[in-house]
């Protein structure tokens, strides 16, 4: 049994044990997605929720989020930076594809999968931090990201991916774990 719950900025599909963001309802530029809605955790951002958003400049993602679905932020061209919490396991196909002004992405340890073209055609993407927990990076994940440097752990899948795709790789900064409050 599902129901729809609206806030001034977002629409949620609420299930018995979790909720999903299914639509952006306003022109607000700085979006904060709550941890819970109607007493259940918000676990996903649905298909195309922020697709082609002209207004979205920043998004704060909750620590309850598990996946970012297909084209969730496709062509959200005012988005410049995004921090993905450690609860997120999957960043799906084209989730952030063609975000014209996206420059930096920080993915906290916990994520395991970056989908096909997840960040493809983000022509201004300069830096992405990929944790050692990522074990799969889909085809063309960073296609046409010519300014990109991948940051991560030496010996990680991210480093091997960067080498195989001729993408510059740099060791993540030492404050990374503290910034994500990881013990």
Coordinates of C-alpha atoms in Angstrom, one line a residue:
X1 CA 0.0 0.0 0.0
X2 CA 1.5 3.3 -1.0
X3 CA 0.5 6.9 -0.7
X4 CA 1.8 10.3 -1.9
X5 CA 3.0 12.9 0.5
X6 CA 3.8 16.5 -0.7
X7 CA 6.0 19.0 1.0
X8 CA 6.3 22.5 -0.4
X9 CA 9.3 21.5 -2.5
X10 CA 9.1 17.7 -3.1
X11 CA 6.7 14.9 -3.6
X12 CA 7.3 11.5 -2.0
X13 CA 5.9 8.1 -2.6
X14 CA 5.6 6.5 0.8
X15 CA 5.6 2.7 1.3
X16 CA 5.2 0.8 4.5
X17 CA 8.9 0.8 5.3
X18 CA 10.5 3.5 3.2
X19 CA 9.9 6.5 1.0
X20 CA 11.2 7.7 -2.4
X21 CA 11.4 11.3 -3.7
X22 CA 9.4 11.2 -7.0
X23 CA 9.1 14.8 -8.0
X24 CA 10.4 18.3 -7.4
X25 CA 7.4 20.6 -6.9
X26 CA 9.0 24.1 -6.7
X27 CA 11.7 26.4 -8.1
X28 CA 13.7 26.4 -4.9
X29 CA 17.4 26.3 -5.7
X30 CA 18.8 24.8 -2.5
X31 CA 17.1 21.5 -1.8
X32 CA 17.3 19.6 1.5
X33 CA 15.9 16.1 1.3
X34 CA 14.7 15.0 4.8
X35 CA 15.8 11.7 6.5
X36 CA 12.2 10.7 7.1
X37 CA 8.8 11.5 5.7
X38 CA 5.7 10.3 7.5
X39 CA 7.8 8.3 9.9
X40 CA 9.7 6.2 7.3
X41 CA 13.2 6.7 5.9
X42 CA 13.7 8.3 2.6
X43 CA 15.8 5.7 0.7
X44 CA 15.8 6.7 -2.9
X45 CA 15.6 9.6 -5.4
X46 CA 13.4 8.3 -8.2
X47 CA 13.8 8.4 -11.9
X48 CA 14.2 11.8 -13.4
X49 CA 13.2 13.8 -10.3
X50 CA 15.6 16.7 -10.9
X51 CA 15.9 16.0 -14.7
X52 CA 16.6 19.3 -16.6
X53 CA 16.1 21.4 -13.4
X54 CA 16.9 25.0 -14.2
X55 CA 16.8 26.0 -10.6
X56 CA 18.6 23.3 -8.5
X57 CA 22.0 24.7 -7.3
X58 CA 22.6 22.4 -4.3
X59 CA 21.1 19.3 -2.8
X60 CA 21.7 18.0 0.7
X61 CA 21.1 14.2 0.7
X62 CA 20.0 12.3 3.8
X63 CA 22.0 9.6 5.5
X64 CA 19.1 7.2 4.9
X65 CA 19.4 7.4 1.1
X66 CA 20.3 4.0 -0.5
X67 CA 20.1 4.7 -4.3
X68 CA 20.0 7.5 -6.8
X69 CA 17.9 6.3 -9.7
X70 CA 18.2 6.6 -13.5
X71 CA 18.6 10.2 -14.7
X72 CA 17.7 11.6 -11.3
X73 CA 19.8 14.7 -11.9
X74 CA 20.2 14.5 -15.7
X75 CA 21.0 18.0 -17.1
X76 CA 20.5 19.7 -13.7
X77 CA 22.8 22.3 -15.1
X78 CA 23.1 24.6 -12.1
X79 CA 24.4 21.9 -9.8
X80 CA 28.1 22.5 -9.1
X81 CA 29.0 20.1 -6.3
X82 CA 27.4 17.1 -4.6
X83 CA 28.3 15.0 -1.6
X84 CA 26.9 11.5 -1.6
X85 CA 26.5 10.0 1.9
X86 CA 27.9 6.6 2.9
X87 CA 24.4 5.1 3.0
X88 CA 24.1 5.3 -0.8
X89 CA 25.0 1.9 -2.4
X90 CA 24.0 2.6 -6.1
X91 CA 24.3 5.6 -8.3
X92 CA 22.3 4.4 -11.3
X93 CA 22.6 4.9 -15.0
X94 CA 22.9 8.5 -16.1
X95 CA 22.1 9.7 -12.6
X96 CA 24.2 12.9 -13.0
X97 CA 24.8 12.7 -16.7
X98 CA 25.2 15.9 -18.7
X99 CA 25.2 18.2 -15.6
X100 CA 26.9 21.1 -17.5
X101 CA 28.4 22.9 -14.4
X102 CA 29.0 20.0 -12.1
X103 CA 32.6 20.4 -10.9
X104 CA 33.2 18.2 -7.8
X105 CA 31.7 15.0 -6.4
X106 CA 32.5 13.4 -3.1
X107 CA 31.2 9.9 -2.6
X108 CA 31.5 8.6 1.0
X109 CA 32.6 5.0 1.7
X110 CA 29.7 2.7 1.4
X111 CA 28.8 3.1 -2.3
X112 CA 29.5 0.0 -4.4
X113 CA 28.2 0.8 -7.9
X114 CA 28.4 3.7 -10.3
X115 CA 26.1 3.0 -13.3
X116 CA 26.6 3.4 -17.1
X117 CA 27.2 7.1 -17.9
X118 CA 26.5 8.0 -14.3
X119 CA 28.6 11.1 -14.7
X120 CA 29.0 11.1 -18.5
X121 CA 29.1 14.3 -20.4
X122 CA 29.8 16.4 -17.3
X123 CA 32.2 18.5 -19.2
X124 CA 33.3 20.7 -16.2
X125 CA 33.7 17.8 -13.8
X126 CA 37.2 18.4 -12.3
X127 CA 37.3 16.0 -9.4
X128 CA 35.4 13.0 -8.1
X129 CA 36.3 11.1 -4.9
X130 CA 35.6 7.4 -5.2
X131 CA 35.9 5.3 -2.1
X132 CA 37.5 1.8 -2.0
X133 CA 34.0 0.3 -1.4
X134 CA 33.1 1.0 -5.1
X135 CA 33.6 -2.3 -6.9
X136 CA 31.9 -1.6 -10.2
X137 CA 32.0 1.4 -12.5
X138 CA 29.7 1.1 -15.6
X139 CA 30.7 1.7 -19.1
X140 CA 31.2 5.3 -20.2
X141 CA 30.7 6.4 -16.6
X142 CA 33.0 9.5 -17.3
X143 CA 32.7 9.8 -21.1
X144 CA 33.5 13.4 -22.2
X145 CA 34.8 14.4 -18.8
X146 CA 38.2 15.6 -20.1
X147 CA 39.0 17.8 -17.1
X148 CA 38.5 14.9 -14.6
X149 CA 40.8 13.6 -11.9
X150 CA 39.7 10.7 -9.8
X151 CA 40.7 10.7 -6.2
X152 CA 40.7 7.5 -4.2
X153 CA 42.7 4.9 -2.3
X154 CA 45.9 3.4 -3.8
X155 CA 45.2 -0.1 -5.1
X156 CA 41.5 0.4 -5.2
X157 CA 39.1 -0.4 -8.1
X158 CA 38.9 3.3 -8.8
X159 CA 42.6 3.5 -9.3
X160 CA 42.6 0.5 -11.7
X161 CA 39.6 2.0 -13.6
X162 CA 41.4 5.4 -13.9
X163 CA 44.5 3.7 -15.3
X164 CA 42.5 1.6 -17.8
X165 CA 40.6 4.7 -19.0
X166 CA 43.6 7.1 -19.0
X167 CA 42.0 9.3 -16.3
X168 CA 44.4 11.1 -13.9
X169 CA 44.3 9.6 -10.4
X170 CA 45.3 11.2 -7.1
X171 CA 45.4 9.8 -3.6
X172 CA 42.4 11.1 -1.6
X173 CA 43.2 13.8 0.9
X174 CA 43.9 12.7 4.5
X175 CA 41.0 14.6 6.0
X176 CA 38.5 12.7 3.9
X177 CA 37.6 10.1 6.6
X178 CA 37.2 12.8 9.2
X179 CA 35.1 14.9 6.9
X180 CA 32.7 11.9 6.7
X181 CA 32.9 11.1 10.4
X182 CA 34.2 7.6 9.8
X183 CA 36.0 5.7 12.5

